[in-house]
């Protein structure tokens, strides 16, 4: 359950029932989750697929930054995030103008 609750994928259904045989090698979280994880609906998945790569990066980088910083705020982590942003050619925190604000807000909440 490394990174719980910010970075864990989702809860282990077998652990919740008391029968996870994988133990620490299980890829799912063995800690309590307050709610079911939100998933992208078909419209949002299609919107992400059709976005130009730089616009996709502008949307995802700030989310990635906040999730990573919640777990590790070291200088090395900041440097790595800076390198990713530089490879995409944009500063972290820039706002995507490609999609309407309401759709952007929904995607950000889901991601």
PDB file of C-alpha atoms in Angstrom, residues 18-110:
ATOM      1  CA  UNK A  18      -9.787 -11.531   4.097  1.00  0.00           C
ATOM      2  CA  UNK A  19      -8.400 -13.842   1.416  1.00  0.00           C
ATOM      3  CA  UNK A  20      -5.555 -12.051  -0.445  1.00  0.00           C
ATOM      4  CA  UNK A  21      -2.837 -14.654  -0.987  1.00  0.00           C
ATOM      5  CA  UNK A  22      -0.325 -12.250  -2.583  1.00  0.00           C
ATOM      6  CA  UNK A  23       0.393 -10.306   0.604  1.00  0.00           C
ATOM      7  CA  UNK A  24       2.985  -7.560   0.097  1.00  0.00           C
ATOM      8  CA  UNK A  25       3.462  -8.497  -3.565  1.00  0.00           C
ATOM      9  CA  UNK A  26      -0.193  -7.614  -4.292  1.00  0.00           C
ATOM     10  CA  UNK A  27      -0.471  -4.714  -6.755  1.00  0.00           C
ATOM     11  CA  UNK A  28      -3.612  -3.378  -5.077  1.00  0.00           C
ATOM     12  CA  UNK A  29      -3.992  -1.375  -1.862  1.00  0.00           C
ATOM     13  CA  UNK A  30      -4.530  -3.214   1.426  1.00  0.00           C
ATOM     14  CA  UNK A  31      -5.599  -0.103   3.351  1.00  0.00           C
ATOM     15  CA  UNK A  32      -9.112   1.221   3.884  1.00  0.00           C
ATOM     16  CA  UNK A  33     -10.556   3.466   1.191  1.00  0.00           C
ATOM     17  CA  UNK A  34     -13.317   5.904   2.043  1.00  0.00           C
ATOM     18  CA  UNK A  35     -15.015   5.799  -1.345  1.00  0.00           C
ATOM     19  CA  UNK A  36     -14.960   3.986  -4.643  1.00  0.00           C
ATOM     20  CA  UNK A  37     -12.440   5.442  -7.110  1.00  0.00           C
ATOM     21  CA  UNK A  38     -13.836   7.630  -9.870  1.00  0.00           C
ATOM     22  CA  UNK A  39     -13.373   6.401 -13.436  1.00  0.00           C
ATOM     23  CA  UNK A  40     -13.397   8.355 -16.653  1.00  0.00           C
ATOM     24  CA  UNK A  41     -16.579   7.939 -18.645  1.00  0.00           C
ATOM     25  CA  UNK A  42     -16.586   7.235 -22.379  1.00  0.00           C
ATOM     26  CA  UNK A  43     -16.849  10.937 -23.290  1.00  0.00           C
ATOM     27  CA  UNK A  44     -13.821  11.875 -21.171  1.00  0.00           C
ATOM     28  CA  UNK A  45     -11.730   8.970 -22.450  1.00  0.00           C
ATOM     29  CA  UNK A  46     -12.454  10.041 -26.032  1.00  0.00           C
ATOM     30  CA  UNK A  47     -11.656  13.648 -25.146  1.00  0.00           C
ATOM     31  CA  UNK A  48      -8.252  12.595 -23.767  1.00  0.00           C
ATOM     32  CA  UNK A  49      -7.532  10.433 -26.820  1.00  0.00           C
ATOM     33  CA  UNK A  50      -8.289  13.281 -29.207  1.00  0.00           C
ATOM     34  CA  UNK A  51      -6.263  15.925 -27.339  1.00  0.00           C
ATOM     35  CA  UNK A  52      -3.024  17.117 -28.889  1.00  0.00           C
ATOM     36  CA  UNK A  53      -0.055  15.765 -26.872  1.00  0.00           C
ATOM     37  CA  UNK A  54       1.018  19.163 -25.532  1.00  0.00           C
ATOM     38  CA  UNK A  55      -2.504  19.974 -24.366  1.00  0.00           C
ATOM     39  CA  UNK A  56      -2.718  16.557 -22.689  1.00  0.00           C
ATOM     40  CA  UNK A  57       0.570  17.275 -20.918  1.00  0.00           C
ATOM     41  CA  UNK A  58      -0.670  20.713 -19.816  1.00  0.00           C
ATOM     42  CA  UNK A  59      -3.676  19.055 -18.218  1.00  0.00           C
ATOM     43  CA  UNK A  60      -1.880  16.100 -16.615  1.00  0.00           C
ATOM     44  CA  UNK A  61       1.387  17.667 -15.391  1.00  0.00           C
ATOM     45  CA  UNK A  62      -0.134  19.803 -12.596  1.00  0.00           C
ATOM     46  CA  UNK A  63      -2.104  16.788 -11.356  1.00  0.00           C
ATOM     47  CA  UNK A  64       0.994  14.597 -11.463  1.00  0.00           C
ATOM     48  CA  UNK A  65       2.959  17.259  -9.610  1.00  0.00           C
ATOM     49  CA  UNK A  66       0.459  17.553  -6.763  1.00  0.00           C
ATOM     50  CA  UNK A  67       0.140  13.773  -6.345  1.00  0.00           C
ATOM     51  CA  UNK A  68       3.903  13.189  -6.363  1.00  0.00           C
ATOM     52  CA  UNK A  69       4.591  16.082  -3.978  1.00  0.00           C
ATOM     53  CA  UNK A  70       2.072  14.652  -1.510  1.00  0.00           C
ATOM     54  CA  UNK A  71       4.320  11.601  -1.191  1.00  0.00           C
ATOM     55  CA  UNK A  72       7.829  12.974  -1.880  1.00  0.00           C
ATOM     56  CA  UNK A  73       8.723  16.671  -1.919  1.00  0.00           C
ATOM     57  CA  UNK A  74      12.479  16.179  -2.317  1.00  0.00           C
ATOM     58  CA  UNK A  75      14.760  18.240  -4.539  1.00  0.00           C
ATOM     59  CA  UNK A  76      15.280  15.187  -6.769  1.00  0.00           C
ATOM     60  CA  UNK A  77      11.540  14.804  -7.274  1.00  0.00           C
ATOM     61  CA  UNK A  78      11.172  18.476  -8.163  1.00  0.00           C
ATOM     62  CA  UNK A  79      14.029  18.130 -10.654  1.00  0.00           C
ATOM     63  CA  UNK A  80      12.364  15.095 -12.246  1.00  0.00           C
ATOM     64  CA  UNK A  81       9.049  16.942 -12.599  1.00  0.00           C
ATOM     65  CA  UNK A  82      10.912  19.897 -14.086  1.00  0.00           C
ATOM     66  CA  UNK A  83      12.572  17.610 -16.643  1.00  0.00           C
ATOM     67  CA  UNK A  84       9.214  16.128 -17.641  1.00  0.00           C
ATOM     68  CA  UNK A  85       7.745  19.615 -18.043  1.00  0.00           C
ATOM     69  CA  UNK A  86      10.761  20.747 -20.072  1.00  0.00           C
ATOM     70  CA  UNK A  87      10.458  17.709 -22.371  1.00  0.00           C
ATOM     71  CA  UNK A  88       6.845  18.735 -23.004  1.00  0.00           C
ATOM     72  CA  UNK A  89       7.951  22.315 -23.606  1.00  0.00           C
ATOM     73  CA  UNK A  90       5.776  23.912 -20.947  1.00  0.00           C
ATOM     74  CA  UNK A  91       5.967  25.082 -17.373  1.00  0.00           C
ATOM     75  CA  UNK A  92       4.247  23.007 -14.713  1.00  0.00           C
ATOM     76  CA  UNK A  93       0.934  24.593 -13.778  1.00  0.00           C
ATOM     77  CA  UNK A  94       0.047  25.939 -17.219  1.00  0.00           C
ATOM     78  CA  UNK A  95      -3.618  25.657 -18.093  1.00  0.00           C
ATOM     79  CA  UNK A  96      -4.928  23.795 -21.094  1.00  0.00           C
ATOM     80  CA  UNK A  97      -6.978  26.010 -23.426  1.00  0.00           C
ATOM     81  CA  UNK A  98      -7.963  23.217 -25.793  1.00  0.00           C
ATOM     82  CA  UNK A  99     -11.180  22.164 -24.054  1.00  0.00           C
ATOM     83  CA  UNK A 100     -14.037  23.974 -22.319  1.00  0.00           C
ATOM     84  CA  UNK A 101     -13.508  24.885 -18.653  1.00  0.00           C
ATOM     85  CA  UNK A 102     -16.346  22.629 -17.418  1.00  0.00           C
ATOM     86  CA  UNK A 103     -14.860  19.585 -19.173  1.00  0.00           C
ATOM     87  CA  UNK A 104     -11.407  20.466 -17.911  1.00  0.00           C
ATOM     88  CA  UNK A 105     -12.688  20.728 -14.345  1.00  0.00           C
ATOM     89  CA  UNK A 106     -14.424  17.344 -14.567  1.00  0.00           C
ATOM     90  CA  UNK A 107     -11.308  15.675 -15.975  1.00  0.00           C
ATOM     91  CA  UNK A 108      -9.093  17.186 -13.303  1.00  0.00           C
ATOM     92  CA  UNK A 109     -11.395  15.986 -10.525  1.00  0.00           C
ATOM     93  CA  UNK A 110     -11.445  12.502 -12.021  1.00  0.00           C
TER      94      UNK A 110
END
